[in-house]
Amino acid sequence: MPWTAQRYPVSMRNLPELVRLKAVEIANALLDEGMDEGRAIRIAIARARQWAAHRAV
């Protein structure tokens, strides 16, 4: 189930918008690689936060 900017996991609800969009992008890529949803969401949130920290978002 691919996520979008309007439809994303509840656990991404409190992320800033740019971080959430990046997390959705990463999670969708992980799902395409065959990862299960729960793990993809956790990894995507962590990687999106790292991405934002390096970009000073």
CSV table of C-alpha atoms in Angstrom, one decimal:
chain,number,residue,atom,x,y,z
A,1,MET,CA,0.0,0.0,0.0
A,2,PRO,CA,1.9,3.1,-1.2
A,3,TRP,CA,1.5,6.2,1.0
A,4,THR,CA,1.0,9.8,-0.2
A,5,ALA,CA,1.3,13.3,1.2
A,6,GLN,CA,-2.4,13.1,2.1
A,7,ARG,CA,-2.5,9.5,3.2
A,8,TYR,CA,0.4,8.3,5.4
A,9,PRO,CA,0.9,6.2,8.5
A,10,VAL,CA,-0.4,7.6,11.8
A,11,SER,CA,3.1,7.4,13.3
A,12,MET,CA,4.1,10.1,10.8
A,13,ARG,CA,1.4,12.5,11.9
A,14,ASN,CA,3.5,14.7,14.2
A,15,LEU,CA,6.5,15.0,11.9
A,16,PRO,CA,7.1,18.4,10.2
A,17,GLU,CA,5.7,18.4,6.7
A,18,LEU,CA,9.0,18.2,4.8
A,19,VAL,CA,10.3,15.4,7.1
A,20,ARG,CA,7.0,13.6,6.7
A,21,LEU,CA,7.1,13.8,2.9
A,22,LYS,CA,10.7,12.4,2.9
A,23,ALA,CA,9.6,9.6,5.3
A,24,VAL,CA,6.7,8.7,3.0
A,25,GLU,CA,9.2,8.6,0.0
A,26,ILE,CA,11.6,6.4,1.9
A,27,ALA,CA,8.9,4.1,3.3
A,28,ASN,CA,7.5,3.6,-0.2
A,29,ALA,CA,10.9,2.7,-1.6
A,30,LEU,CA,11.4,0.2,1.3
A,31,LEU,CA,8.1,-1.4,0.6
A,32,ASP,CA,9.0,-1.7,-3.1
A,33,GLU,CA,12.1,-3.6,-1.9
A,34,GLY,CA,9.8,-6.1,-0.1
A,35,MET,CA,10.2,-4.9,3.5
A,36,ASP,CA,7.2,-5.3,5.8
A,37,GLU,CA,5.2,-2.1,6.6
A,38,GLY,CA,6.0,-1.8,10.3
A,39,ARG,CA,9.8,-2.0,9.8
A,40,ALA,CA,9.6,0.3,6.7
A,41,ILE,CA,7.8,3.0,8.7
A,42,ARG,CA,10.3,2.9,11.6
A,43,ILE,CA,13.3,3.0,9.3
A,44,ALA,CA,11.8,5.7,7.1
A,45,ILE,CA,11.1,8.0,10.1
A,46,ALA,CA,14.6,7.6,11.4
A,47,ARG,CA,16.2,8.2,8.0
A,48,ALA,CA,14.0,11.2,7.3
A,49,ARG,CA,14.9,12.7,10.7
A,50,GLN,CA,18.6,12.2,9.8
A,51,TRP,CA,18.1,13.8,6.4
A,52,ALA,CA,16.4,16.8,8.0
A,53,ALA,CA,19.1,17.2,10.6
A,54,HIS,CA,21.8,17.3,7.9
A,55,ARG,CA,19.7,19.8,5.9
A,56,ALA,CA,18.9,21.9,9.0
A,57,VAL,CA,15.1,21.7,8.2
